[in-house]
mmCIF file of C-alpha atoms and ligand atoms in Angstrom:
data_model
loop_
_atom_site.group_PDB
_atom_site.id
_atom_site.type_symbol
_atom_site.label_atom_id
_atom_site.label_comp_id
_atom_site.label_asym_id
_atom_site.label_seq_id
_atom_site.Cartn_x
_atom_site.Cartn_y
_atom_site.Cartn_z
ATOM 1 C CA MET A 1009 107.223 66.542 84.023
ATOM 2 C CA VAL A 1010 107.258 63.587 81.579
ATOM 3 C CA LEU A 1011 110.595 61.753 81.498
ATOM 4 C CA SER A 1012 112.810 62.783 78.666
ATOM 5 C CA ARG A 1013 114.132 60.131 76.335
ATOM 6 C CA SER A 1014 117.513 60.599 77.958
ATOM 7 C CA ASP A 1015 116.160 60.036 81.460
ATOM 8 C CA ALA A 1016 118.241 57.437 83.266
ATOM 9 C CA GLU A 1017 115.085 55.633 84.275
ATOM 10 C CA ALA A 1018 114.332 54.901 80.628
ATOM 11 C CA ASN A 1019 117.572 52.962 80.347
ATOM 12 C CA LEU A 1020 117.315 53.007 76.589
ATOM 13 C CA ASP A 1021 119.980 50.421 75.937
ATOM 14 C CA PRO A 1022 119.151 48.910 72.509
ATOM 15 C CA SER A 1023 120.207 45.486 73.820
ATOM 16 C CA MET A 1024 117.619 45.685 76.600
ATOM 17 C CA PRO A 1025 114.907 43.059 76.308
ATOM 18 C CA GLY A 1026 111.509 44.481 75.330
ATOM 19 C CA ILE A 1027 108.210 43.705 76.933
ATOM 20 C CA GLU A 1028 105.577 41.255 75.729
ATOM 21 C CA THR A 1029 102.709 43.258 74.237
ATOM 22 C CA LEU A 1030 99.240 41.760 73.694
ATOM 23 C CA ARG A 1031 96.364 43.427 71.869
ATOM 24 C CA THR A 1032 93.404 41.068 72.266
ATOM 25 C CA VAL A 1033 91.416 39.953 75.232
ATOM 26 C CA THR A 1034 91.726 36.342 74.067
ATOM 27 C CA ALA A 1035 95.529 36.519 74.200
ATOM 28 C CA LEU A 1036 95.471 38.413 77.507
ATOM 29 C CA ARG A 1037 93.211 35.834 79.163
ATOM 30 C CA ALA A 1038 95.332 32.948 77.873
ATOM 31 C CA ARG A 1039 98.536 34.466 79.324
ATOM 32 C CA ILE A 1040 96.938 35.337 82.671
ATOM 33 C CA SER A 1041 95.275 31.871 82.991
ATOM 34 C CA GLN A 1042 98.680 30.303 82.382
ATOM 35 C CA TRP A 1043 100.244 32.427 85.154
ATOM 36 C CA LYS A 1044 97.420 31.731 87.600
ATOM 37 C CA ALA A 1045 97.581 27.997 86.861
ATOM 38 C CA SER A 1046 101.163 28.018 88.016
ATOM 39 C CA GLY A 1047 100.141 29.786 91.262
ATOM 40 C CA SER A 1048 101.159 33.362 90.363
ATOM 41 C CA ARG A 1049 99.332 36.384 91.765
ATOM 42 C CA VAL A 1050 98.602 39.002 89.136
ATOM 43 C CA ALA A 1051 98.483 42.790 89.532
ATOM 44 C CA LEU A 1052 96.964 45.208 87.008
ATOM 45 C CA VAL A 1053 98.025 48.849 86.471
ATOM 46 C CA PRO A 1054 95.554 50.573 84.138
ATOM 47 C CA THR A 1055 96.963 53.609 82.321
ATOM 48 C CA MET A 1056 96.389 55.775 79.263
ATOM 49 C CA GLY A 1057 100.096 55.734 78.441
ATOM 50 C CA ALA A 1058 102.378 58.814 78.220
ATOM 51 C CA LEU A 1059 104.024 57.235 81.209
ATOM 52 C CA HIS A 1060 105.993 59.173 83.817
ATOM 53 C CA LYS A 1061 107.575 58.360 87.153
ATOM 54 C CA GLY A 1062 104.158 58.372 88.843
ATOM 55 C CA HIS A 1063 102.970 55.481 86.656
ATOM 56 C CA LEU A 1064 106.262 53.622 87.105
ATOM 57 C CA SER A 1065 105.863 53.926 90.899
ATOM 58 C CA LEU A 1066 102.487 52.203 90.529
ATOM 59 C CA VAL A 1067 104.147 49.385 88.582
ATOM 60 C CA ARG A 1068 106.756 49.030 91.334
ATOM 61 C CA LEU A 1069 104.070 49.011 94.009
ATOM 62 C CA ALA A 1070 102.184 46.356 92.041
ATOM 63 C CA ARG A 1071 105.383 44.322 91.875
ATOM 64 C CA THR A 1072 105.504 44.205 95.707
ATOM 65 C CA GLN A 1073 101.999 42.653 95.769
ATOM 66 C CA ALA A 1074 102.099 40.185 92.920
ATOM 67 C CA ASP A 1075 104.289 37.769 90.988
ATOM 68 C CA ARG A 1076 103.223 39.185 87.632
ATOM 69 C CA VAL A 1077 102.417 42.781 86.678
ATOM 70 C CA VAL A 1078 100.277 43.727 83.702
ATOM 71 C CA THR A 1079 100.030 47.363 82.625
ATOM 72 C CA THR A 1080 97.222 48.376 80.311
ATOM 73 C CA LEU A 1081 97.587 51.211 77.786
ATOM 74 C CA PHE A 1082 94.326 52.458 76.325
ATOM 75 C CA VAL A 1083 93.423 56.105 75.665
ATOM 76 C CA ASN A 1084 89.757 55.722 76.498
ATOM 77 C CA PRO A 1085 87.617 57.961 74.245
ATOM 78 C CA ALA A 1086 84.585 57.486 76.469
ATOM 79 C CA GLN A 1087 86.098 59.471 79.332
ATOM 80 C CA PHE A 1088 86.881 62.559 77.230
ATOM 81 C CA GLY A 1089 84.170 65.145 76.758
ATOM 82 C CA PRO A 1090 83.526 67.169 73.603
ATOM 83 C CA GLY A 1091 86.278 69.814 73.246
ATOM 84 C CA GLU A 1092 88.675 67.924 75.594
ATOM 85 C CA ASP A 1093 92.115 66.734 74.553
ATOM 86 C CA LEU A 1094 91.410 63.208 73.179
ATOM 87 C CA GLU A 1095 93.192 63.830 69.880
ATOM 88 C CA ALA A 1096 96.050 65.830 71.453
ATOM 89 C CA TYR A 1097 96.606 63.380 74.298
ATOM 90 C CA PRO A 1098 100.303 62.368 74.226
ATOM 91 C CA ARG A 1099 100.938 58.897 72.739
ATOM 92 C CA ASP A 1100 104.258 57.063 72.445
ATOM 93 C CA GLU A 1101 103.765 53.345 72.882
ATOM 94 C CA ALA A 1102 107.388 52.405 72.074
ATOM 95 C CA ARG A 1103 108.707 54.700 74.798
ATOM 96 C CA ASP A 1104 106.094 53.483 77.262
ATOM 97 C CA ALA A 1105 107.033 49.865 76.534
ATOM 98 C CA THR A 1106 110.709 50.557 77.180
ATOM 99 C CA LEU A 1107 109.932 52.284 80.490
ATOM 100 C CA LEU A 1108 107.674 49.440 81.584
ATOM 101 C CA ALA A 1109 110.272 46.808 80.821
ATOM 102 C CA ALA A 1110 112.845 48.757 82.880
ATOM 103 C CA ALA A 1111 110.352 49.064 85.761
ATOM 104 C CA GLY A 1112 109.833 45.313 85.941
ATOM 105 C CA CYS A 1113 106.430 45.059 84.278
ATOM 106 C CA ASP A 1114 105.792 41.617 82.702
ATOM 107 C CA LEU A 1115 103.179 42.405 80.122
ATOM 108 C CA LEU A 1116 101.745 45.398 78.262
ATOM 109 C CA TYR A 1117 98.123 45.062 77.236
ATOM 110 C CA ALA A 1118 97.439 47.664 74.527
ATOM 111 C CA PRO A 1119 94.117 46.853 72.938
ATOM 112 C CA ASN A 1120 92.798 48.858 70.005
ATOM 113 C CA ARG A 1121 89.530 50.706 70.166
ATOM 114 C CA ALA A 1122 87.471 47.876 68.639
ATOM 115 C CA GLU A 1123 88.726 45.380 71.214
ATOM 116 C CA ILE A 1124 87.296 47.518 74.009
ATOM 117 C CA TYR A 1125 84.299 48.973 72.169
ATOM 118 C CA PRO A 1126 83.357 46.442 69.446
ATOM 119 C CA PRO A 1127 80.576 47.326 66.975
ATOM 120 C CA GLY A 1128 77.245 47.281 68.776
ATOM 121 C CA PHE A 1129 78.780 48.087 72.177
ATOM 122 C CA ALA A 1130 75.890 49.513 74.231
ATOM 123 C CA THR A 1131 76.684 49.271 77.952
ATOM 124 C CA THR A 1132 77.613 52.110 80.256
ATOM 125 C CA ILE A 1133 78.288 51.787 83.977
ATOM 126 C CA THR A 1134 76.973 54.662 86.062
ATOM 127 C CA VAL A 1135 78.187 55.090 89.600
ATOM 128 C CA THR A 1136 76.088 57.611 91.552
ATOM 129 C CA GLY A 1137 77.036 59.637 94.647
ATOM 130 C CA VAL A 1138 80.803 59.814 94.646
ATOM 131 C CA THR A 1139 80.831 60.673 90.935
ATOM 132 C CA GLU A 1140 78.574 63.694 91.289
ATOM 133 C CA PRO A 1141 80.632 66.560 92.759
ATOM 134 C CA LEU A 1142 84.001 68.025 91.652
ATOM 135 C CA GLU A 1143 85.178 66.380 88.370
ATOM 136 C CA GLY A 1144 81.757 64.784 87.873
ATOM 137 C CA ALA A 1145 80.020 68.147 87.910
ATOM 138 C CA LEU A 1146 82.574 69.762 85.576
ATOM 139 C CA ARG A 1147 83.088 66.839 83.176
ATOM 140 C CA PRO A 1148 79.685 65.274 82.523
ATOM 141 C CA GLY A 1149 79.997 61.609 81.488
ATOM 142 C CA HIS A 1150 83.670 61.407 82.456
ATOM 143 C CA PHE A 1151 83.239 58.941 85.328
ATOM 144 C CA ALA A 1152 80.789 56.784 83.345
ATOM 145 C CA GLY A 1153 83.558 56.454 80.752
ATOM 146 C CA VAL A 1154 86.125 55.639 83.454
ATOM 147 C CA ALA A 1155 83.869 53.175 85.296
ATOM 148 C CA THR A 1156 82.935 51.355 82.098
ATOM 149 C CA VAL A 1157 86.473 50.931 80.818
ATOM 150 C CA VAL A 1158 87.903 50.024 84.269
ATOM 151 C CA ALA A 1159 85.140 47.420 84.747
ATOM 152 C CA LYS A 1160 85.972 45.980 81.351
ATOM 153 C CA LEU A 1161 89.712 45.867 82.019
ATOM 154 C CA LEU A 1162 89.162 44.224 85.402
ATOM 155 C CA ILE A 1163 86.831 41.641 83.885
ATOM 156 C CA GLN A 1164 89.198 41.001 80.973
ATOM 157 C CA ALA A 1165 92.296 40.560 83.158
ATOM 158 C CA SER A 1166 90.766 39.281 86.405
ATOM 159 C CA PRO A 1167 93.753 40.469 88.471
ATOM 160 C CA ASP A 1168 94.156 39.773 92.187
ATOM 161 C CA VAL A 1169 95.153 43.407 92.769
ATOM 162 C CA ALA A 1170 94.692 46.608 90.747
ATOM 163 C CA VAL A 1171 96.693 49.768 91.453
ATOM 164 C CA PHE A 1172 95.378 53.329 90.918
ATOM 165 C CA GLY A 1173 97.148 56.604 91.760
ATOM 166 C CA GLU A 1174 95.869 58.971 94.424
ATOM 167 C CA LYS A 1175 96.579 61.840 92.023
ATOM 168 C CA ASP A 1176 93.097 61.134 90.587
ATOM 169 C CA TYR A 1177 91.634 60.827 94.050
ATOM 170 C CA GLN A 1178 87.988 60.989 93.070
ATOM 171 C CA GLN A 1179 88.573 58.350 90.365
ATOM 172 C CA LEU A 1180 90.100 56.087 93.005
ATOM 173 C CA GLN A 1181 86.954 56.436 95.182
ATOM 174 C CA VAL A 1182 84.731 55.778 92.167
ATOM 175 C CA ILE A 1183 86.635 52.598 91.388
ATOM 176 C CA ARG A 1184 86.439 51.420 94.997
ATOM 177 C CA ARG A 1185 82.656 51.951 94.871
ATOM 178 C CA LEU A 1186 82.328 50.257 91.481
ATOM 179 C CA THR A 1187 84.265 47.145 92.480
ATOM 180 C CA ALA A 1188 82.485 46.848 95.844
ATOM 181 C CA ASP A 1189 79.026 47.288 94.298
ATOM 182 C CA LEU A 1190 79.614 44.855 91.431
ATOM 183 C CA ASP A 1191 81.448 42.267 93.601
ATOM 184 C CA ILE A 1192 84.444 42.376 91.286
ATOM 185 C CA PRO A 1193 86.922 40.172 93.127
ATOM 186 C CA VAL A 1194 89.954 42.454 93.141
ATOM 187 C CA ARG A 1195 91.815 44.400 95.810
ATOM 188 C CA ILE A 1196 92.145 48.072 94.920
ATOM 189 C CA LEU A 1197 95.498 49.433 96.048
ATOM 190 C CA PRO A 1198 96.126 53.222 96.060
ATOM 191 C CA GLY A 1199 99.515 54.556 94.983
ATOM 192 C CA PRO A 1200 100.754 57.821 96.540
ATOM 193 C CA ILE A 1201 101.146 60.940 94.382
ATOM 194 C CA ILE A 1202 104.636 61.328 92.947
ATOM 195 C CA ARG A 1203 105.861 64.915 92.714
ATOM 196 C CA ASP A 1204 108.673 66.831 91.114
ATOM 197 C CA PRO A 1205 111.068 68.270 93.725
ATOM 198 C CA ASP A 1206 109.210 71.624 93.555
ATOM 199 C CA GLY A 1207 105.962 69.912 94.563
ATOM 200 C CA LEU A 1208 104.161 69.668 91.198
ATOM 201 C CA ALA A 1209 102.229 66.410 90.993
ATOM 202 C CA LEU A 1210 103.368 64.389 87.998
ATOM 203 C CA SER A 1211 100.811 64.152 85.220
ATOM 204 C CA SER A 1212 100.901 63.245 81.541
ATOM 205 C CA ARG A 1213 99.241 66.607 80.888
ATOM 206 C CA ASN A 1214 102.172 68.528 82.441
ATOM 207 C CA THR A 1215 103.774 68.294 78.956
ATOM 208 C CA TYR A 1216 101.203 70.874 77.777
ATOM 209 C CA LEU A 1217 102.687 73.559 80.059
ATOM 210 C CA THR A 1218 104.825 76.338 78.600
ATOM 211 C CA PRO A 1219 108.122 76.985 80.463
ATOM 212 C CA VAL A 1220 106.606 79.933 82.316
ATOM 213 C CA GLN A 1221 103.484 77.958 83.262
ATOM 214 C CA ARG A 1222 105.713 75.094 84.474
ATOM 215 C CA LEU A 1223 107.549 77.527 86.754
ATOM 216 C CA ASN A 1224 104.271 78.733 88.279
ATOM 217 C CA ALA A 1225 102.549 75.315 88.434
ATOM 218 C CA PRO A 1226 103.901 74.259 91.873
ATOM 219 C CA GLY A 1227 101.891 77.195 93.322
ATOM 220 C CA LEU A 1228 98.898 74.852 93.417
ATOM 221 C CA ASN A 1229 100.579 72.418 95.790
ATOM 222 C CA ARG A 1230 102.037 75.262 97.858
ATOM 223 C CA ALA A 1231 98.556 76.666 98.364
ATOM 224 C CA LEU A 1232 97.231 73.244 99.435
ATOM 225 C CA ARG A 1233 100.044 72.754 101.928
ATOM 226 C CA GLU A 1234 99.416 76.191 103.397
ATOM 227 C CA ALA A 1235 95.656 75.411 103.589
ATOM 228 C CA SER A 1236 96.461 72.141 105.365
ATOM 229 C CA ARG A 1237 98.415 74.077 108.018
ATOM 230 C CA ARG A 1238 95.525 76.482 108.517
ATOM 231 C CA LEU A 1239 92.991 73.665 108.818
ATOM 232 C CA ALA A 1240 95.193 71.874 111.376
ATOM 233 C CA ALA A 1241 95.417 75.176 113.314
ATOM 234 C CA GLY A 1242 91.608 75.232 113.563
ATOM 235 C CA GLU A 1243 90.673 77.907 111.021
ATOM 236 C CA ARG A 1244 87.220 77.651 109.467
ATOM 237 C CA ILE A 1245 87.023 75.450 106.368
ATOM 238 C CA ASP A 1246 85.192 78.048 104.299
ATOM 239 C CA SER A 1247 87.781 80.768 104.929
ATOM 240 C CA VAL A 1248 90.704 78.377 104.363
ATOM 241 C CA GLU A 1249 89.197 77.406 100.968
ATOM 242 C CA ALA A 1250 88.702 81.064 100.004
ATOM 243 C CA VAL A 1251 92.251 82.001 100.980
ATOM 244 C CA ALA A 1252 93.657 79.002 99.071
ATOM 245 C CA ILE A 1253 91.746 79.981 95.897
ATOM 246 C CA ALA A 1254 93.145 83.518 96.097
ATOM 247 C CA GLU A 1255 96.663 82.147 96.654
ATOM 248 C CA VAL A 1256 96.431 79.828 93.632
ATOM 249 C CA LEU A 1257 95.315 82.745 91.469
ATOM 250 C CA SER A 1258 98.191 84.848 92.788
ATOM 251 C CA HIS A 1259 100.611 82.111 91.627
ATOM 252 C CA GLY A 1260 99.790 82.697 87.942
ATOM 253 C CA PHE A 1261 96.867 80.342 87.414
ATOM 254 C CA ASP A 1262 94.103 81.634 85.144
ATOM 255 C CA ALA A 1263 91.197 80.065 86.976
ATOM 256 C CA VAL A 1264 90.373 77.785 89.871
ATOM 257 C CA ASP A 1265 87.735 75.125 89.246
ATOM 258 C CA TYR A 1266 87.613 74.182 92.950
ATOM 259 C CA VAL A 1267 89.543 73.947 96.196
ATOM 260 C CA GLU A 1268 87.338 71.947 98.560
ATOM 261 C CA VAL A 1269 87.629 69.976 101.772
ATOM 262 C CA ARG A 1270 85.732 66.705 101.432
ATOM 263 C CA ASN A 1271 85.072 63.501 103.346
ATOM 264 C CA ALA A 1272 87.942 61.236 102.320
ATOM 265 C CA ASP A 1273 85.657 58.283 101.437
ATOM 266 C CA SER A 1274 82.249 59.616 100.354
ATOM 267 C CA LEU A 1275 83.625 62.950 99.081
ATOM 268 C CA ASP A 1276 80.710 64.699 100.803
ATOM 269 C CA ARG A 1277 81.387 68.382 101.452
ATOM 270 C CA LEU A 1278 82.721 69.305 104.903
ATOM 271 C CA GLY A 1279 82.553 72.645 106.673
ATOM 272 C CA PRO A 1280 81.859 75.551 106.816
ATOM 273 C CA ALA A 1281 83.183 75.398 110.398
ATOM 274 C CA LYS A 1282 86.508 73.957 111.443
ATOM 275 C CA LEU A 1283 87.758 70.477 110.547
ATOM 276 C CA ASP A 1284 86.938 67.837 113.145
ATOM 277 C CA ARG A 1285 88.187 64.659 111.417
ATOM 278 C CA PRO A 1286 90.753 63.549 108.836
ATOM 279 C CA ALA A 1287 89.615 64.521 105.334
ATOM 280 C CA ARG A 1288 90.852 65.239 101.829
ATOM 281 C CA LEU A 1289 91.556 68.661 100.286
ATOM 282 C CA LEU A 1290 91.031 68.490 96.520
ATOM 283 C CA ALA A 1291 91.827 71.153 93.963
ATOM 284 C CA VAL A 1292 91.794 71.821 90.227
ATOM 285 C CA ALA A 1293 93.159 74.982 88.675
ATOM 286 C CA ARG A 1294 93.752 75.971 85.077
ATOM 287 C CA MET A 1295 96.683 77.468 83.210
ATOM 288 C CA GLY A 1296 95.467 78.281 79.720
ATOM 289 C CA ARG A 1297 93.693 75.123 78.540
ATOM 290 C CA THR A 1298 95.601 72.815 80.933
ATOM 291 C CA ARG A 1299 93.798 71.644 84.038
ATOM 292 C CA LEU A 1300 96.093 70.697 86.918
ATOM 293 C CA LEU A 1301 94.734 68.411 89.642
ATOM 294 C CA ASP A 1302 96.109 67.980 93.130
ATOM 295 C CA ASN A 1303 94.947 66.758 96.502
ATOM 296 C CA ILE A 1304 96.320 66.116 99.965
ATOM 297 C CA ALA A 1305 95.200 64.472 103.192
ATOM 298 C CA VAL A 1306 94.286 66.986 105.878
ATOM 299 C CA SER A 1307 93.464 66.534 109.564
ATOM 300 C CA PRO A 1308 92.822 68.579 112.715
ATOM 301 C CA ARG A 1309 95.798 68.915 115.025
HETATM 302 O O1 PAF B 2373 93.790 57.221 85.329
HETATM 303 C C1 PAF B 2373 93.792 56.925 84.111
HETATM 304 O O2 PAF B 2373 94.810 56.958 83.435
HETATM 305 C C2 PAF B 2373 92.501 56.491 83.449
HETATM 306 O O3 PAF B 2373 91.410 57.194 83.928
HETATM 307 C C3 PAF B 2373 92.220 54.953 83.587
HETATM 308 C C4 PAF B 2373 92.048 54.525 85.034
HETATM 309 C C5 PAF B 2373 93.374 54.186 82.982
HETATM 310 C C6 PAF B 2373 90.955 54.578 82.839
HETATM 311 O O4 PAF B 2373 91.065 54.884 81.476
#
């Protein structure tokens, strides 16, 4: 659920100081060089805006690792496929800026499209392997768009640490691969999934849910938790996945894109027999046009 304007966390006191906002890479580099010259460690939190408590938890985590925190806000067209929600994606920079200031972020970097993709831009970064299953198979080109923009943001800001949420678990693994392969000198720090009290993982896209869909949406996490118990008890992976899919559908979802147990690093498929090592259970299910993602760590007892 996205924070409402009245949410206490927003602390919308008109006298509250705003946050410095920069829009060009030249200005960003100048500010970060200044900080680094005075010995500050810098953390980066890349986002597409429409911030919720999950993003703000990443900012707070970043704060524990660095003297200065920069959040980026860029709705990256290259990671949306044809027919996806690029135009509808929620945007409210003023609200995001207020939330970031309250969460202790030092700087908002909100470049326009031409700053990231200037005329003549012709480079795409392709990560193989970890990008291929799951989201990669269902959203062709998505991870090339993510890898390209994340590489650009890391090169532009040259942070010491960059924080990415585990909610997009496959994206996190792609970014780890990307930064290792390209020797980008940054530590990638994962942030745990933040959930509403009923278990629904926070997502900017939760705002698309109707009230009835929102009531049913925690069924995805319930099914994953039940699957985790079955895996720990030694049930076969293939039957646990099948039962979880049926359970998600029984909770009012229209379709399940996948519920799969995967190697937590490579995302290689595990099973069909019982789980013999810690792994990740990843799922995507749809309510109308809204895709809800969730994942949890699983292990044998
Ligand atoms: O997770 C997101 O919001 C985006 O994929 C990211 C990492 C900011 C790249 O556009």
